[in-house]
Tab-separated table of C-alpha atoms in Angstrom:
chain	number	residue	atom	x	y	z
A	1	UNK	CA	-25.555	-8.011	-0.166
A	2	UNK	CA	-25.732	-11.711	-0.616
A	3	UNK	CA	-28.532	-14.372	-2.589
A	4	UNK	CA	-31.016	-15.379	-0.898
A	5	UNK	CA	-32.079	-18.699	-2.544
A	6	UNK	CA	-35.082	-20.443	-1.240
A	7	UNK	CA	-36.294	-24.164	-2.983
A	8	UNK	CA	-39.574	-26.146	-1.829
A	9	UNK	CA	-40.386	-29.621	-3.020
A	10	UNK	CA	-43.614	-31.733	-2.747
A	11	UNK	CA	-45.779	-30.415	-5.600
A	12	UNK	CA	-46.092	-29.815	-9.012
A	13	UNK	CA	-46.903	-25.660	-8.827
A	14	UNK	CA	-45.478	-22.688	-5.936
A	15	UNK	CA	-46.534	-19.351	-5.466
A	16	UNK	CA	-44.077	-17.501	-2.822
A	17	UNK	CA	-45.218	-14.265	-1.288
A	18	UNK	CA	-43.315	-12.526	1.367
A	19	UNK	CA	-42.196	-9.068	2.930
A	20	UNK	CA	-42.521	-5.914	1.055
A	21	UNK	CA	-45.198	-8.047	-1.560
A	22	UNK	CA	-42.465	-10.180	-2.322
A	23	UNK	CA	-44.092	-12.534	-4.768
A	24	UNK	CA	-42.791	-15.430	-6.887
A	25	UNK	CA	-43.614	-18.636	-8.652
A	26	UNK	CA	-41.442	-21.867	-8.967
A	27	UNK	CA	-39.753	-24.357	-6.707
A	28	UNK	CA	-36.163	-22.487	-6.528
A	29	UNK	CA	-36.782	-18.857	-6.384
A	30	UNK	CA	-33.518	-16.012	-5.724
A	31	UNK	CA	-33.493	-12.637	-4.689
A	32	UNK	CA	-30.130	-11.032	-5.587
A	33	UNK	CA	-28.190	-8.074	-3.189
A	34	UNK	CA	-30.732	-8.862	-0.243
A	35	UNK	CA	-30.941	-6.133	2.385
A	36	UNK	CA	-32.234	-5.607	5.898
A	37	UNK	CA	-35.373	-5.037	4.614
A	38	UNK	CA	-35.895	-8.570	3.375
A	39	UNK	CA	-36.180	-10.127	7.048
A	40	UNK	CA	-38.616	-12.050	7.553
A	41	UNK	CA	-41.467	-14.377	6.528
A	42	UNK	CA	-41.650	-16.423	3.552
A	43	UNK	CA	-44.601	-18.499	2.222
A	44	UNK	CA	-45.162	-21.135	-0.500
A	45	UNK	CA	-48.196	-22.790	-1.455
A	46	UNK	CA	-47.650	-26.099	-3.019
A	47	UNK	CA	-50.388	-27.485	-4.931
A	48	UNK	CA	-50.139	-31.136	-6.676
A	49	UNK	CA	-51.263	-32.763	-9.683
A	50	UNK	CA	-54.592	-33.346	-8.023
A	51	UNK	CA	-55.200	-30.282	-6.784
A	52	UNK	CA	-54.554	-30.407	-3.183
A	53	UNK	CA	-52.469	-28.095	-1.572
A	54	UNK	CA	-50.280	-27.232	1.264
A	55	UNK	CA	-48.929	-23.891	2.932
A	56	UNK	CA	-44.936	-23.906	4.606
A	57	UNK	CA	-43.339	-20.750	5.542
A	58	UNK	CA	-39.307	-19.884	6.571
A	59	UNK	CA	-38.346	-17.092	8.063
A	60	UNK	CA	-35.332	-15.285	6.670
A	61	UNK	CA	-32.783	-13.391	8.830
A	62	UNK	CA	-30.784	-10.632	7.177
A	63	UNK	CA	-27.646	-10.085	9.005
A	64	UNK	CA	-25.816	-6.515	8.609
A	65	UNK	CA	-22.876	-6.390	6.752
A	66	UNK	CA	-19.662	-4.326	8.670
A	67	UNK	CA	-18.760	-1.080	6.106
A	68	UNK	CA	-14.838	-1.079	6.423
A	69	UNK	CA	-12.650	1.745	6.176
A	70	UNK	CA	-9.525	2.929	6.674
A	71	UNK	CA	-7.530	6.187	7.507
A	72	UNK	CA	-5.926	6.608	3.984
A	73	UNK	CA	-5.709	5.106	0.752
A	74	UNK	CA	-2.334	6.028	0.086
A	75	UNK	CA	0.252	7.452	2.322
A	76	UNK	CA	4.627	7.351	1.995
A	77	UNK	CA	7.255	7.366	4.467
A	78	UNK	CA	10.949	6.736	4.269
A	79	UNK	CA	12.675	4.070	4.586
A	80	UNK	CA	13.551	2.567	8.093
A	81	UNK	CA	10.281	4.662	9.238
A	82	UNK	CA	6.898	3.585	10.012
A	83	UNK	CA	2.908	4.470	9.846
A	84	UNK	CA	0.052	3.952	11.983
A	85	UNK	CA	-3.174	2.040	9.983
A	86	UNK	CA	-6.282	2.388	11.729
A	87	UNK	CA	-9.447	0.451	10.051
A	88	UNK	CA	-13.114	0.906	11.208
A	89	UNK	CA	-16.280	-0.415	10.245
A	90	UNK	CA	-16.731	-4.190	12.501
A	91	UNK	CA	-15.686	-5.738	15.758
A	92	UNK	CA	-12.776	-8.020	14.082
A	93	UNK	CA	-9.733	-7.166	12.269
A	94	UNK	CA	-7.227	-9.337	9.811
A	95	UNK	CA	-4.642	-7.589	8.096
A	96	UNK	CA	-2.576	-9.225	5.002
A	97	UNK	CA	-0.201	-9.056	4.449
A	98	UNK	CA	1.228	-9.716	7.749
A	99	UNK	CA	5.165	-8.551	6.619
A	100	UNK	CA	6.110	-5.255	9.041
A	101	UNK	CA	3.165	-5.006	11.516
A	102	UNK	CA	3.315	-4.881	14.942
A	103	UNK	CA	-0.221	-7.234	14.833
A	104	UNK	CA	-2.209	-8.425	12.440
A	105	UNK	CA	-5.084	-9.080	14.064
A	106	UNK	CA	-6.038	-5.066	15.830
A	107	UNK	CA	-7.612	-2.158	14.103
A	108	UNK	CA	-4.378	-0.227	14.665
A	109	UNK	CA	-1.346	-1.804	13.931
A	110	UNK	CA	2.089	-0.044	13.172
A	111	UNK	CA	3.581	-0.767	9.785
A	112	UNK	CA	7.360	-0.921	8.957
A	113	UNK	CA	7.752	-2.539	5.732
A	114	UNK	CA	10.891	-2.503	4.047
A	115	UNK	CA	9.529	-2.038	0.448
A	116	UNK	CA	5.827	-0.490	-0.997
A	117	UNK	CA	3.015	-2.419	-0.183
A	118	UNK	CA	-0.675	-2.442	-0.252
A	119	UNK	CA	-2.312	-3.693	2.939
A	120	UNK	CA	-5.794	-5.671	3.075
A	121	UNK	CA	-7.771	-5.442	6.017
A	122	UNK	CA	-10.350	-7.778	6.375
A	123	UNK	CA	-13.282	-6.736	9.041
A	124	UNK	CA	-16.253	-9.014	10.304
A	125	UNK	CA	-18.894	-7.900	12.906
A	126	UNK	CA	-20.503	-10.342	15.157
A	127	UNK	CA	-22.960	-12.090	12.620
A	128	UNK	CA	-19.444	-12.686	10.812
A	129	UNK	CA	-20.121	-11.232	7.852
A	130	UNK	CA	-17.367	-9.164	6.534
A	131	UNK	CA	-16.259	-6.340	4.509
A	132	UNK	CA	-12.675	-5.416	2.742
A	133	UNK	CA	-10.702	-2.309	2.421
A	134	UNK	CA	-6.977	-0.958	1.734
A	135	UNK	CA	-4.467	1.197	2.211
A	136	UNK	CA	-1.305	1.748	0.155
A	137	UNK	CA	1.935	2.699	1.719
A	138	UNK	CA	4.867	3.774	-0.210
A	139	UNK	CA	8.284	3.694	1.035
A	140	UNK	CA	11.154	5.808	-0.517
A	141	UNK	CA	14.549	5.155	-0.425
A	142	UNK	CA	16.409	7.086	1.900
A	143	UNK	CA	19.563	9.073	-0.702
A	144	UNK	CA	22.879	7.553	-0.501
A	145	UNK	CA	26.576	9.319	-1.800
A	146	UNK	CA	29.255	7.797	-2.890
A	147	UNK	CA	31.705	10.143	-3.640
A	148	UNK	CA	33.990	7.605	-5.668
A	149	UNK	CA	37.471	7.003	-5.018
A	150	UNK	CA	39.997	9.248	-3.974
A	151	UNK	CA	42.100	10.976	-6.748
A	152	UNK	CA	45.843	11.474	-7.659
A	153	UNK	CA	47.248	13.925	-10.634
A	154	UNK	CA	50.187	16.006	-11.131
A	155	UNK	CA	49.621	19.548	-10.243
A	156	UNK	CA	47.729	21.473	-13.134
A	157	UNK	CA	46.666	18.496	-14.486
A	158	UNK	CA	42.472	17.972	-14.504
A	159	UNK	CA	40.834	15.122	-13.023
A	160	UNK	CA	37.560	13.520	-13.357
A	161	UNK	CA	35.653	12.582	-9.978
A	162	UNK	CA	33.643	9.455	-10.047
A	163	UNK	CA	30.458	10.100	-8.327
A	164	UNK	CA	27.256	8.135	-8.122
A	165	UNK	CA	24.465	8.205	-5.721
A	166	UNK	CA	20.841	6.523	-5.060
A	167	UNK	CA	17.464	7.032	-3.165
A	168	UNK	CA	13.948	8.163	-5.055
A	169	UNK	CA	13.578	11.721	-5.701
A	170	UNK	CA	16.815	13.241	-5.324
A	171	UNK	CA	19.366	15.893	-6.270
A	172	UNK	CA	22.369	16.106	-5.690
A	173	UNK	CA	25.964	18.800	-6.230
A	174	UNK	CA	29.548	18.713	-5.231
A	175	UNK	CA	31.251	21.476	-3.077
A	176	UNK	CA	33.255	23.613	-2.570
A	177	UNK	CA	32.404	25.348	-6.030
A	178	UNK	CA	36.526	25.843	-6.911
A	179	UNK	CA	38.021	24.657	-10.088
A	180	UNK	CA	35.449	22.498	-10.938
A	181	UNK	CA	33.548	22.493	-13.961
A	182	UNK	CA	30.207	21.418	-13.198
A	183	UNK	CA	29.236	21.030	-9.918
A	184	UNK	CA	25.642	19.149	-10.549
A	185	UNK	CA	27.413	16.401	-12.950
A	186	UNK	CA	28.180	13.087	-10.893
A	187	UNK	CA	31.578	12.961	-12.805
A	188	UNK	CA	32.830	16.396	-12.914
A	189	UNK	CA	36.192	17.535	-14.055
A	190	UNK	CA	37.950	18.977	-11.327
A	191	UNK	CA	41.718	20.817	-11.566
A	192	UNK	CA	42.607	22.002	-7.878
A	193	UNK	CA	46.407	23.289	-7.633
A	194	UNK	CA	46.577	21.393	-4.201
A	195	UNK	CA	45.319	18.996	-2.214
A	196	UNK	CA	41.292	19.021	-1.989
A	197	UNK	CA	38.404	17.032	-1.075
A	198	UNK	CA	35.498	17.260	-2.656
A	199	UNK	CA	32.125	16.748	-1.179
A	200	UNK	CA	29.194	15.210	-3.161
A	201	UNK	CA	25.686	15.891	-0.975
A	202	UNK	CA	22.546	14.100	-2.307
A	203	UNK	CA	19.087	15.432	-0.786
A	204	UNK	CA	15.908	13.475	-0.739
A	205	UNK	CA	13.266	15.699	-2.502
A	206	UNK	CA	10.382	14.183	-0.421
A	207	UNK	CA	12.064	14.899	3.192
A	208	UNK	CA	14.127	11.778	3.518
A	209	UNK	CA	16.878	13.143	4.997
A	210	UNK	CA	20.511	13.734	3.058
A	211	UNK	CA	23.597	11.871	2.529
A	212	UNK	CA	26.830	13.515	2.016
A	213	UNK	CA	30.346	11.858	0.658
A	214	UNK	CA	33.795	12.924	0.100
A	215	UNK	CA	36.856	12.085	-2.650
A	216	UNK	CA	40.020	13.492	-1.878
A	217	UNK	CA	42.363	14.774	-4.450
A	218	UNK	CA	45.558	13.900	-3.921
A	219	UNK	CA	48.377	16.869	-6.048
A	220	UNK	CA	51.858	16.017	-6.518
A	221	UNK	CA	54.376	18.541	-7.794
A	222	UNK	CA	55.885	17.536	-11.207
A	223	UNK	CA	59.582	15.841	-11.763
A	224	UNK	CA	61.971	18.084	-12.814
């Protein structure tokens, strides 16, 4: 996959010929995306102002180049969870980043990182010639609840609840589903004729689990 460059000196005129009828003319010749194929020898004739000439040969060694892979391109987990990478494709691996794998420097390596991330692995075969690839891993915020602060009000008097929650992907509702007006709003208004809590669940939408808060409404009879 490299250039192969090849430059003679002593003369005034070269003529290269080589594998496959490679054939050329000049001092500094290049053959672009060389392959296995190109092994082997090289000659130049070098011929002077006067006439006289000389033959010189090299012989060229075309070393294989390691095809890299890995597993998956793309993959998610959760957060606080981790992934096996696997590469293939050469005898040595270097992964980069380094941030949340057990090793760097395996084929295998367990990955925990704490946000996304696209991994490099770098793999070399014995010749040390060496080949990329990568593999994305996405990581999606667990959900989260927060209910909001507990309540007070005079009984028969409505309330609203003060609910927010986080995490990718998610939806969310309050129970029970009693005197409340809307039970998918975060801030719902809410008119129990006693003391209630209120629970606000939020569900991860890509299998990350659930998170579930509660406010408490507090309902004091009126001064008479």
């Amino acid at each position: 996959g490299a250039t192969l460059s090849l430059t003679a000196v002593g003369g005034s005129q070269y003529q290269w010929t080589g594998v496959n009828n490679f054939s050329a003319n000049g001092d500094s010749i290049s053959v672009s995306d060389v392959q296995l194929i190109n092994s082997g020898k090289y000659y130049v004739l070098v011929t002077n102002a006067a006439g006289c000439t000389h033959l010189d040969s090299v012989i060229v060694a075309v070393n294989p180049k390691p095809a890299a892979a890995t597993t998956f391109a793309t993959t998610s987990i959760c957060s606080g969870k981790n992934v096996q990478l696997s590469a293939s494709g050469g005898a040595n691996y270097k992964w980069l980043p380094a941030t949340g794998l057990s090793s760097d420097i395996i084929s295998n390596p367990l990955a925990s990182p704490v946000d996304t991330i696209q991994y490099m692995v770098i793999v070399s075969n014995q010749f040390n010639c060496t080949d990329t690839a990568f593999a994305d891993v996405n990581v999606i915020e667990s959900p989260k609840a927060n209910a909001g602060p507990d309540k007070s009000i005079i009984e028969g008097s409505p309330v609203q609840l003060s609910g927010s929650v986080s995490g990718q992907d998610v939806t969310y509702l309050w129970s029970p589903a009693v005197n409340i007006n809307d039970i998918r709003s975060l801030k719902p208004i809410v008119t129990p004729p006693v003391d209630a809590d209120y629970f606000l669940t939020v569900t991860s939408n890509a299998g990350c689990g659930f998170s579930i808060d509660a406010a408490h409404i507090f309902v004091f009879k009126d001064v008479f």
